[in-house]
Amino acid sequence: MSDSKQTIFTVSRLNSAVRILLEQEMGLVWLVGELSNLVLHSSGHWYFSLKDSAAQVRGAMFRGSNRRVSFRPQEGQQVLVQARLSLYEPRGEYQLIIETMRPAGEGQLQLQLEQLKQRLHAEGLFASERKRPLPQQPRQIGLITSPTGAAIHDMLTVLKRRAPGIPIVLYPAQVQGAQAAEQLIAALNLANRRDECDVLIIGRGGGASEDLWCFNDERLVRAIASSLLPIISAVGHESDITLSDFAADVRAATPSAAAELVSPDQASQRQRLQMLLMRLNRASQHSLTAASHRLTVVQKSLHHQHPERRLQQQQQRLDELQGRLRLAMQQRLSGSERQLERLAHRLQPHAPHLWLREARQRLQQYQQRLHQYWQQRLDQQRHRHGLLLTRLDAMSPLATLARGYSITQNEQGQVLRSVNQASTGQTLTTQLDDGELRVQVTEIRTRNH
């Protein structure tokens, strides 16, 4: 490749391109390390190195970001930071631009929370299409919170002021401590089973982050996301964000703000009602004026059309229509009579009694033929039956017995066909034509062939 086609960078251009590449490709990263060479500049910016036992990297945290840090960093302190990679172009050194900073212990917990948040978000628990709208006119409101906290007092105060007629149901639960998440889940499940409220508010007043930590519990977040009732999450103050806020249908900055979201302001409603009443009065007055004008016009029109004259015209029209109707009915009746006569004449050859008489004659013929047929069949069967009886009598054992023969059987009912089947002293049964004999064998003689 020739030198004319080679891309030639200046140092500034190269550093700028590398900075853009780092910022676009790497995005935000989490790091844990020890603060070193810490400089808290008078401009409000912080400059330092973040190191471990084997390496270090320069970092900067500008005033807009470090204002949110809740502690004052110290030299040698272990911290967890979220940062984006960049390049300090004048010296060509890559560095970290710190967005958030926490002590390492607290930061590790925050890192786990961030990982849980990303995992639940990937499952779709925080998706906007899952959010349900709040009812405009709730019939009953459920509160899931501590019965002794400040939040319940604030919410009841707002609801009593804005909508004193709406019933409130309290589902008590701890809102901090080891048992808080389980009690909040149990209260939420109870509210869904009873299904007596149109909307639920779950939350508590402000406090330290560890006091609000139960609202980051994965089980509670999943229970909120799967609730059958719309839920408003109202945890802490406006700056406090928990995973329950992402899973709920609506997030309120404070419990009082949540109460305002679900309660229609009666003062505003009265004002709107008065405005609607004024508009109704104006519309009614306008309609009344228009109706009065139309009445005046109609009265003037009637003055020129005397009712008696119109009545006479209507009577004359009625007489005319009655005459035309009478004539039409007479013509229609005459035509119907003629049509009836023609139909009667055509129907006469097809009179039912003639058809019935012919049918009876055919039926009698069929009955006679059927009687003859079955009589012939019966005679044939009788003749055949007699022949069969004659043949049966000729072959019957009883006929053989009648000619003087007999049948001898042993005690087992077997017919003896040879003297060899009998033994001396054996009792046999001999059947004759008119009865049976019980005989005992005293002697056996065989016939020589």
Short mmCIF file of C-alpha atoms in Angstrom, two decimals:
data_model
loop_
_atom_site.label_atom_id
_atom_site.label_comp_id
_atom_site.label_asym_id
_atom_site.label_seq_id
_atom_site.Cartn_x
_atom_site.Cartn_y
_atom_site.Cartn_z
CA MET A 1 0.00 0.00 0.00
CA SER A 2 1.35 3.39 -0.96
CA ASP A 3 2.05 6.12 1.58
CA SER A 4 -0.58 8.37 -0.04
CA LYS A 5 -3.36 5.99 1.13
CA GLN A 6 -2.12 5.70 4.72
CA THR A 7 -4.18 7.50 7.41
CA ILE A 8 -1.94 9.92 9.25
CA PHE A 9 -3.10 10.98 12.75
CA THR A 10 -2.06 13.88 14.85
CA VAL A 11 -1.52 13.10 18.51
CA SER A 12 -4.59 15.13 19.46
CA ARG A 13 -6.74 13.38 16.90
CA LEU A 14 -5.49 9.97 18.02
CA ASN A 15 -6.23 10.68 21.69
CA SER A 16 -9.70 11.98 20.77
CA ALA A 17 -10.47 8.86 18.73
CA VAL A 18 -9.29 6.57 21.54
CA ARG A 19 -11.39 8.48 24.09
CA ILE A 20 -14.53 8.13 21.94
CA LEU A 21 -13.77 4.43 21.41
CA LEU A 22 -13.41 3.80 25.15
CA GLU A 23 -16.55 5.67 26.10
CA GLN A 24 -18.69 4.00 23.43
CA GLU A 25 -17.45 0.43 23.79
CA MET A 26 -17.03 -0.04 27.53
CA GLY A 27 -20.01 1.79 28.98
CA LEU A 28 -20.52 1.79 32.76
CA VAL A 29 -18.43 -0.57 34.94
CA TRP A 30 -18.31 -1.37 38.66
CA LEU A 31 -14.93 -1.42 40.44
CA VAL A 32 -13.76 -1.90 44.00
CA GLY A 33 -10.42 -0.56 45.15
CA GLU A 34 -8.44 1.63 47.54
CA LEU A 35 -8.36 5.44 47.28
CA SER A 36 -4.84 6.83 46.77
CA ASN A 37 -3.44 10.29 45.93
CA LEU A 38 -6.82 11.77 46.87
CA VAL A 39 -7.22 15.47 46.01
CA LEU A 40 -10.42 17.31 46.98
CA HIS A 41 -10.03 20.31 44.69
CA SER A 42 -11.36 23.76 45.57
CA SER A 43 -13.48 23.61 42.42
CA GLY A 44 -15.48 20.83 44.04
CA HIS A 45 -14.03 18.09 41.83
CA TRP A 46 -12.24 15.03 43.27
CA TYR A 47 -9.12 13.50 41.74
CA PHE A 48 -7.53 10.25 42.92
CA SER A 49 -6.13 6.87 41.98
CA LEU A 50 -8.02 3.64 42.52
CA LYS A 51 -5.64 0.75 43.21
CA ASP A 52 -5.34 -2.81 44.38
CA SER A 53 -2.27 -4.87 45.23
CA ALA A 54 -1.12 -5.14 41.61
CA ALA A 55 -2.31 -2.10 39.63
CA GLN A 56 -3.87 1.32 39.76
CA VAL A 57 -5.90 3.63 37.52
CA ARG A 58 -6.54 7.37 37.61
CA GLY A 59 -10.04 8.58 38.41
CA ALA A 60 -12.04 11.79 38.60
CA MET A 61 -15.39 12.53 40.19
CA PHE A 62 -16.87 15.87 39.23
CA ARG A 63 -18.88 18.15 41.47
CA GLY A 64 -22.27 17.28 39.98
CA SER A 65 -21.76 13.60 40.87
CA ASN A 66 -19.92 13.78 44.19
CA ARG A 67 -22.67 15.89 45.73
CA ARG A 68 -24.68 12.67 45.97
CA VAL A 69 -21.99 10.87 47.98
CA SER A 70 -23.17 10.45 51.60
CA PHE A 71 -19.66 10.23 53.17
CA ARG A 72 -16.37 12.09 52.94
CA PRO A 73 -13.73 9.92 51.26
CA GLN A 74 -10.44 9.30 53.02
CA GLU A 75 -6.99 8.34 51.78
CA GLY A 76 -6.62 4.54 51.83
CA GLN A 77 -10.37 3.91 52.10
CA GLN A 78 -11.85 0.92 50.26
CA VAL A 79 -14.72 2.04 47.99
CA LEU A 80 -17.06 0.63 45.36
CA VAL A 81 -17.55 2.91 42.34
CA GLN A 82 -19.61 2.92 39.18
CA ALA A 83 -17.69 4.62 36.39
CA ARG A 84 -17.32 5.03 32.68
CA LEU A 85 -13.96 4.68 30.96
CA SER A 86 -12.50 7.73 29.27
CA LEU A 87 -9.17 9.26 28.23
CA TYR A 88 -7.62 12.47 29.47
CA GLU A 89 -6.52 13.75 26.07
CA PRO A 90 -3.81 16.31 27.06
CA ARG A 91 -1.63 13.57 28.68
CA GLY A 92 -2.97 10.55 26.80
CA GLU A 93 -3.87 8.78 30.07
CA TYR A 94 -6.99 6.67 30.33
CA GLN A 95 -9.04 7.32 33.46
CA LEU A 96 -12.32 6.59 35.21
CA ILE A 97 -15.11 9.16 35.35
CA ILE A 98 -16.88 8.21 38.58
CA GLU A 99 -20.67 8.39 38.66
CA THR A 100 -21.39 6.90 42.11
CA MET A 101 -19.21 6.01 45.10
CA ARG A 102 -19.96 4.02 48.24
CA PRO A 103 -17.89 2.50 51.04
CA ALA A 104 -16.82 -0.99 50.05
CA GLY A 105 -19.10 -2.83 52.54
CA GLU A 106 -22.18 -0.78 51.66
CA GLY A 107 -21.11 -0.72 48.06
CA GLN A 108 -21.02 -4.50 47.87
CA LEU A 109 -24.60 -4.61 49.09
CA GLN A 110 -25.53 -1.97 46.55
CA LEU A 111 -23.80 -3.98 43.84
CA GLN A 112 -25.89 -7.03 44.72
CA LEU A 113 -28.98 -4.84 44.61
CA GLU A 114 -28.03 -3.55 41.19
CA GLN A 115 -27.49 -7.09 39.91
CA LEU A 116 -30.90 -8.15 41.27
CA LYS A 117 -32.49 -5.11 39.65
CA GLN A 118 -30.97 -5.97 36.27
CA ARG A 119 -32.07 -9.61 36.56
CA LEU A 120 -35.67 -8.71 37.44
CA HIS A 121 -35.71 -6.13 34.68
CA ALA A 122 -34.55 -8.76 32.20
CA GLU A 123 -37.45 -10.99 33.32
CA GLY A 124 -39.87 -8.19 32.44
CA LEU A 125 -41.12 -7.48 36.00
CA PHE A 126 -40.54 -3.77 35.52
CA ALA A 127 -41.93 -3.52 31.97
CA SER A 128 -44.21 -0.55 31.38
CA GLU A 129 -46.78 -2.65 29.49
CA ARG A 130 -47.46 -4.55 32.73
CA LYS A 131 -48.46 -1.39 34.56
CA ARG A 132 -52.18 -0.98 35.22
CA PRO A 133 -54.04 2.34 35.46
CA LEU A 134 -55.34 3.48 38.82
CA PRO A 135 -59.13 3.63 39.31
CA GLN A 136 -60.57 7.12 38.88
CA GLN A 137 -63.22 6.66 41.58
CA PRO A 138 -62.07 3.92 44.01
CA ARG A 139 -64.81 2.43 46.16
CA GLN A 140 -62.35 1.28 48.85
CA ILE A 141 -58.62 1.85 49.40
CA GLY A 142 -56.20 -0.60 51.06
CA LEU A 143 -53.11 0.50 53.03
CA ILE A 144 -50.23 -1.95 53.64
CA THR A 145 -48.00 -0.32 56.24
CA SER A 146 -47.23 -0.15 59.94
CA PRO A 147 -50.26 0.82 62.06
CA THR A 148 -48.00 2.92 64.33
CA GLY A 149 -45.77 4.69 61.82
CA ALA A 150 -45.92 8.25 60.56
CA ALA A 151 -46.92 7.08 57.08
CA ILE A 152 -50.35 5.81 58.16
CA HIS A 153 -51.06 9.12 59.90
CA ASP A 154 -50.04 11.15 56.83
CA MET A 155 -52.10 9.02 54.44
CA LEU A 156 -55.22 9.04 56.62
CA THR A 157 -54.95 12.82 57.01
CA VAL A 158 -54.81 13.34 53.25
CA LEU A 159 -57.63 10.86 52.55
CA LYS A 160 -59.87 12.38 55.23
CA ARG A 161 -59.34 15.83 53.76
CA ARG A 162 -59.72 14.92 50.08
CA ALA A 163 -62.19 12.02 50.13
CA PRO A 164 -63.73 11.44 53.57
CA GLY A 165 -66.46 9.18 52.11
CA ILE A 166 -64.11 6.46 50.79
CA PRO A 167 -63.66 3.49 53.20
CA ILE A 168 -60.09 2.59 54.19
CA VAL A 169 -58.84 -0.94 54.98
CA LEU A 170 -55.53 -1.32 56.86
CA TYR A 171 -53.45 -4.45 56.33
CA PRO A 172 -50.85 -4.06 59.14
CA ALA A 173 -47.25 -5.19 58.68
CA GLN A 174 -43.78 -4.33 59.90
CA VAL A 175 -41.94 -2.01 57.52
CA GLN A 176 -38.39 -2.56 58.75
CA GLY A 177 -36.44 -5.35 60.35
CA ALA A 178 -35.85 -9.03 59.64
CA GLN A 179 -39.54 -9.98 59.56
CA ALA A 180 -40.72 -6.99 57.55
CA ALA A 181 -40.57 -8.54 54.07
CA GLU A 182 -42.50 -11.66 55.12
CA GLN A 183 -45.20 -9.61 56.87
CA LEU A 184 -45.53 -7.26 53.88
CA ILE A 185 -45.94 -10.26 51.54
CA ALA A 186 -48.53 -11.84 53.84
CA ALA A 187 -50.50 -8.57 54.00
CA LEU A 188 -50.35 -8.22 50.21
CA ASN A 189 -51.56 -11.79 49.68
CA LEU A 190 -54.38 -11.26 52.18
CA ALA A 191 -55.53 -8.12 50.35
CA ASN A 192 -55.59 -10.02 47.04
CA ARG A 193 -57.51 -12.95 48.52
CA ARG A 194 -60.14 -10.74 50.13
CA ASP A 195 -60.42 -8.60 46.97
CA GLU A 196 -62.26 -5.86 48.80
CA CYS A 197 -60.26 -2.85 47.60
CA ASP A 198 -59.85 -1.23 44.19
CA VAL A 199 -56.26 -0.09 44.81
CA LEU A 200 -53.48 -0.74 47.35
CA ILE A 201 -50.79 1.56 48.78
CA ILE A 202 -47.70 -0.16 50.16
CA GLY A 203 -44.95 1.78 51.85
CA ARG A 204 -43.62 3.68 54.84
CA GLY A 205 -42.07 6.99 55.80
CA GLY A 206 -38.47 8.03 55.35
CA GLY A 207 -35.47 6.51 57.08
CA ALA A 208 -31.97 5.25 56.59
CA SER A 209 -31.29 3.01 53.61
CA GLU A 210 -31.01 -0.06 55.83
CA ASP A 211 -34.48 0.72 57.25
CA LEU A 212 -35.92 0.70 53.72
CA TRP A 213 -34.02 -2.41 52.64
CA CYS A 214 -36.98 -4.80 53.10
CA PHE A 215 -38.63 -3.12 50.10
CA ASN A 216 -35.74 -4.46 47.98
CA ASP A 217 -36.50 -8.06 48.98
CA GLU A 218 -36.88 -10.20 45.83
CA ARG A 219 -39.86 -12.10 47.24
CA LEU A 220 -41.73 -8.88 47.98
CA VAL A 221 -40.88 -7.44 44.55
CA ARG A 222 -42.27 -10.56 42.82
CA ALA A 223 -45.40 -10.48 45.00
CA ILE A 224 -46.03 -6.85 44.03
CA ALA A 225 -45.50 -7.63 40.34
CA SER A 226 -47.97 -10.56 40.46
CA SER A 227 -50.66 -8.72 42.46
CA LEU A 228 -54.16 -8.82 41.00
CA LEU A 229 -54.91 -5.37 42.44
CA PRO A 230 -53.24 -2.13 41.27
CA ILE A 231 -50.45 -1.09 43.66
CA ILE A 232 -48.85 2.25 44.46
CA SER A 233 -45.39 2.05 46.03
CA ALA A 234 -44.73 4.91 48.49
CA VAL A 235 -41.44 4.22 50.27
CA GLY A 236 -39.53 6.98 52.10
CA HIS A 237 -38.96 10.36 50.57
CA GLU A 238 -38.72 11.47 46.96
CA SER A 239 -35.00 10.63 46.75
CA ASP A 240 -35.48 7.08 48.09
CA ILE A 241 -35.76 4.47 45.34
CA THR A 242 -36.41 0.76 46.01
CA LEU A 243 -37.08 -2.23 43.77
CA SER A 244 -40.70 -2.19 44.95
CA ASP A 245 -41.07 1.17 43.20
CA PHE A 246 -40.12 -0.43 39.88
CA ALA A 247 -42.44 -3.42 40.32
CA ALA A 248 -45.50 -1.38 41.40
CA ASP A 249 -47.97 0.04 38.90
CA VAL A 250 -47.26 3.58 40.12
CA ARG A 251 -44.49 5.04 42.28
CA ALA A 252 -45.33 7.92 44.62
CA ALA A 253 -42.66 10.19 46.07
CA THR A 254 -44.13 9.96 49.58
CA PRO A 255 -47.04 8.20 51.32
CA SER A 256 -48.95 11.50 51.32
CA ALA A 257 -48.45 11.82 47.57
CA ALA A 258 -49.77 8.26 47.15
CA ALA A 259 -52.90 9.14 49.10
CA GLU A 260 -53.44 12.15 46.83
CA LEU A 261 -53.07 9.94 43.74
CA VAL A 262 -55.90 7.59 44.74
CA SER A 263 -58.28 10.11 46.32
CA PRO A 264 -60.37 12.39 44.13
CA ASP A 265 -60.25 15.91 45.52
CA GLN A 266 -63.80 16.72 46.62
CA ALA A 267 -63.11 20.45 46.55
CA SER A 268 -62.05 20.19 42.92
CA GLN A 269 -65.07 18.01 42.21
CA ARG A 270 -67.40 20.54 43.82
CA GLN A 271 -65.79 23.30 41.76
CA ARG A 272 -66.18 21.23 38.60
CA LEU A 273 -69.78 20.42 39.55
CA GLN A 274 -70.55 24.12 39.99
CA MET A 275 -68.98 24.87 36.62
CA LEU A 276 -71.05 22.10 35.01
CA LEU A 277 -74.16 23.44 36.74
CA MET A 278 -73.50 26.91 35.32
CA ARG A 279 -73.01 25.45 31.86
CA LEU A 280 -76.23 23.46 32.28
CA ASN A 281 -78.13 26.59 33.31
CA ARG A 282 -76.81 28.51 30.30
CA ALA A 283 -77.67 25.63 27.99
CA SER A 284 -81.15 25.35 29.52
CA GLN A 285 -81.72 29.08 29.13
CA HIS A 286 -80.54 28.94 25.54
CA SER A 287 -82.83 25.98 24.81
CA LEU A 288 -85.76 27.75 26.49
CA THR A 289 -85.17 30.89 24.42
CA ALA A 290 -84.95 28.87 21.21
CA ALA A 291 -88.14 26.96 22.08
CA SER A 292 -89.96 30.20 22.82
CA HIS A 293 -88.91 31.57 19.45
CA ARG A 294 -90.10 28.43 17.67
CA LEU A 295 -93.43 28.65 19.52
CA THR A 296 -93.92 32.22 18.33
CA VAL A 297 -93.21 31.19 14.75
CA VAL A 298 -95.68 28.28 14.98
CA GLN A 299 -98.36 30.50 16.47
CA LYS A 300 -98.02 32.96 13.58
CA SER A 301 -98.19 30.08 11.11
CA LEU A 302 -101.40 28.72 12.73
CA HIS A 303 -102.98 32.13 12.57
CA HIS A 304 -102.95 31.89 8.77
CA GLN A 305 -104.25 28.29 8.73
CA HIS A 306 -107.63 28.05 10.49
CA PRO A 307 -108.02 24.64 12.15
CA GLU A 308 -111.67 24.24 11.09
CA ARG A 309 -110.81 24.66 7.44
CA ARG A 310 -108.02 22.11 7.67
CA LEU A 311 -110.43 19.77 9.45
CA GLN A 312 -113.00 20.09 6.65
CA GLN A 313 -110.35 19.28 4.09
CA GLN A 314 -109.30 16.25 6.06
CA GLN A 315 -112.92 15.06 6.37
CA GLN A 316 -113.43 15.46 2.64
CA ARG A 317 -110.24 13.52 2.00
CA LEU A 318 -111.45 10.81 4.40
CA ASP A 319 -114.79 10.45 2.59
CA GLU A 320 -112.97 10.11 -0.71
CA LEU A 321 -110.67 7.44 0.62
CA GLN A 322 -113.57 5.53 2.18
CA GLY A 323 -115.39 5.46 -1.18
CA ARG A 324 -112.29 4.23 -2.96
CA LEU A 325 -111.75 1.59 -0.30
CA ARG A 326 -115.34 0.33 -0.54
CA LEU A 327 -115.11 0.03 -4.33
CA ALA A 328 -111.79 -1.75 -4.13
CA MET A 329 -113.15 -4.21 -1.58
CA GLN A 330 -116.21 -5.00 -3.73
CA GLN A 331 -114.03 -5.60 -6.77
CA ARG A 332 -111.70 -7.77 -4.76
CA LEU A 333 -114.61 -9.77 -3.32
CA SER A 334 -116.16 -10.36 -6.75
CA GLY A 335 -112.86 -11.53 -8.17
CA SER A 336 -112.37 -13.88 -5.22
CA GLU A 337 -115.83 -15.42 -5.72
CA ARG A 338 -115.12 -16.10 -9.37
CA GLN A 339 -111.77 -17.63 -8.52
CA LEU A 340 -113.44 -19.83 -5.92
CA GLU A 341 -115.97 -21.12 -8.43
CA ARG A 342 -113.21 -22.01 -10.90
CA LEU A 343 -111.25 -23.85 -8.25
CA ALA A 344 -114.37 -25.76 -7.08
CA HIS A 345 -115.05 -26.86 -10.65
CA ARG A 346 -111.45 -28.05 -11.10
CA LEU A 347 -111.49 -29.82 -7.74
CA GLN A 348 -114.72 -31.76 -8.34
CA PRO A 349 -113.10 -34.63 -10.36
CA HIS A 350 -110.54 -34.93 -7.56
CA ALA A 351 -113.06 -35.11 -4.73
CA PRO A 352 -111.65 -36.91 -1.65
CA HIS A 353 -114.61 -39.33 -1.34
CA LEU A 354 -114.00 -40.61 -4.90
CA TRP A 355 -110.31 -41.09 -4.23
CA LEU A 356 -111.11 -42.79 -0.91
CA ARG A 357 -113.55 -45.21 -2.56
CA GLU A 358 -110.96 -46.27 -5.13
CA ALA A 359 -108.39 -46.69 -2.38
CA ARG A 360 -110.74 -48.94 -0.39
CA GLN A 361 -111.32 -51.13 -3.46
CA ARG A 362 -107.57 -51.47 -4.05
CA LEU A 363 -107.07 -52.27 -0.38
CA GLN A 364 -109.68 -55.06 -0.50
CA GLN A 365 -107.99 -56.55 -3.57
CA TYR A 366 -104.60 -56.46 -1.84
CA GLN A 367 -106.07 -58.09 1.28
CA GLN A 368 -107.60 -60.92 -0.75
CA ARG A 369 -104.39 -61.54 -2.64
CA LEU A 370 -102.42 -61.48 0.60
CA HIS A 371 -104.86 -63.92 2.25
CA GLN A 372 -104.57 -66.32 -0.68
CA TYR A 373 -100.79 -66.08 -0.66
CA TRP A 374 -100.43 -66.84 3.06
CA GLN A 375 -103.05 -69.68 2.83
CA GLN A 376 -100.95 -71.32 0.12
CA ARG A 377 -97.81 -70.89 2.18
CA LEU A 378 -99.52 -72.37 5.24
CA ASP A 379 -100.72 -75.43 3.30
CA GLN A 380 -97.23 -75.99 1.97
CA GLN A 381 -95.71 -75.75 5.44
CA ARG A 382 -98.30 -78.14 6.87
CA HIS A 383 -97.59 -80.71 4.16
CA ARG A 384 -93.84 -80.38 4.72
CA HIS A 385 -94.33 -80.68 8.49
CA GLY A 386 -96.31 -83.92 8.05
CA LEU A 387 -93.56 -85.42 5.90
CA LEU A 388 -90.93 -84.50 8.47
CA LEU A 389 -92.98 -86.02 11.30
CA THR A 390 -93.34 -89.27 9.33
CA ARG A 391 -89.58 -89.43 8.74
CA LEU A 392 -88.91 -88.55 12.38
CA ASP A 393 -91.22 -91.32 13.63
CA ALA A 394 -89.48 -93.80 11.40
CA MET A 395 -86.10 -92.87 12.89
CA SER A 396 -87.26 -92.43 16.51
CA PRO A 397 -85.84 -94.81 19.17
CA LEU A 398 -89.32 -94.97 20.68
CA ALA A 399 -90.61 -96.63 17.50
CA THR A 400 -87.85 -99.19 17.81
CA LEU A 401 -88.86 -99.89 21.39
CA ALA A 402 -92.48 -100.31 20.31
CA ARG A 403 -91.39 -103.13 18.03
CA GLY A 404 -90.09 -105.13 21.02
CA TYR A 405 -86.55 -103.86 21.41
CA SER A 406 -85.01 -102.43 24.60
CA ILE A 407 -82.12 -100.15 25.66
CA THR A 408 -79.85 -101.21 28.54
CA GLN A 409 -77.73 -98.70 30.51
CA ASN A 410 -75.27 -99.09 33.36
CA GLU A 411 -75.34 -97.08 36.57
CA GLN A 412 -73.46 -94.26 34.87
CA GLY A 413 -76.11 -93.94 32.16
CA GLN A 414 -73.90 -95.45 29.44
CA VAL A 415 -75.70 -97.60 26.82
CA LEU A 416 -74.44 -101.16 26.68
CA ARG A 417 -73.66 -102.37 23.20
CA SER A 418 -71.74 -105.55 24.21
CA VAL A 419 -71.92 -108.09 27.02
CA ASN A 420 -68.28 -107.30 27.66
CA GLN A 421 -69.39 -103.95 29.13
CA ALA A 422 -71.29 -105.71 31.95
CA SER A 423 -70.11 -107.66 34.98
CA THR A 424 -71.72 -110.23 37.28
CA GLY A 425 -73.67 -108.62 40.14
CA GLN A 426 -73.92 -105.27 38.37
CA THR A 427 -77.26 -103.47 38.44
CA LEU A 428 -78.49 -102.29 35.05
CA THR A 429 -81.45 -100.31 33.77
CA THR A 430 -83.44 -101.65 30.84
CA GLN A 431 -85.82 -99.28 29.08
CA LEU A 432 -88.86 -100.81 27.27
CA ASP A 433 -91.67 -99.17 25.32
CA ASP A 434 -93.91 -98.72 28.35
CA GLY A 435 -91.35 -98.33 31.20
CA GLU A 436 -88.01 -99.33 32.76
CA LEU A 437 -86.67 -102.45 34.52
CA ARG A 438 -83.94 -102.54 37.20
CA VAL A 439 -82.10 -105.85 36.70
CA GLN A 440 -79.06 -107.47 38.28
CA VAL A 441 -76.61 -109.49 36.20
CA THR A 442 -76.31 -113.06 37.50
CA GLU A 443 -74.74 -114.65 34.47
CA ILE A 444 -73.03 -113.42 31.32
CA ARG A 445 -73.23 -115.47 28.13
CA THR A 446 -71.46 -114.57 24.94
CA ARG A 447 -72.63 -115.58 21.50
CA ASN A 448 -70.20 -117.31 19.31
CA HIS A 449 -69.94 -115.82 15.86
#
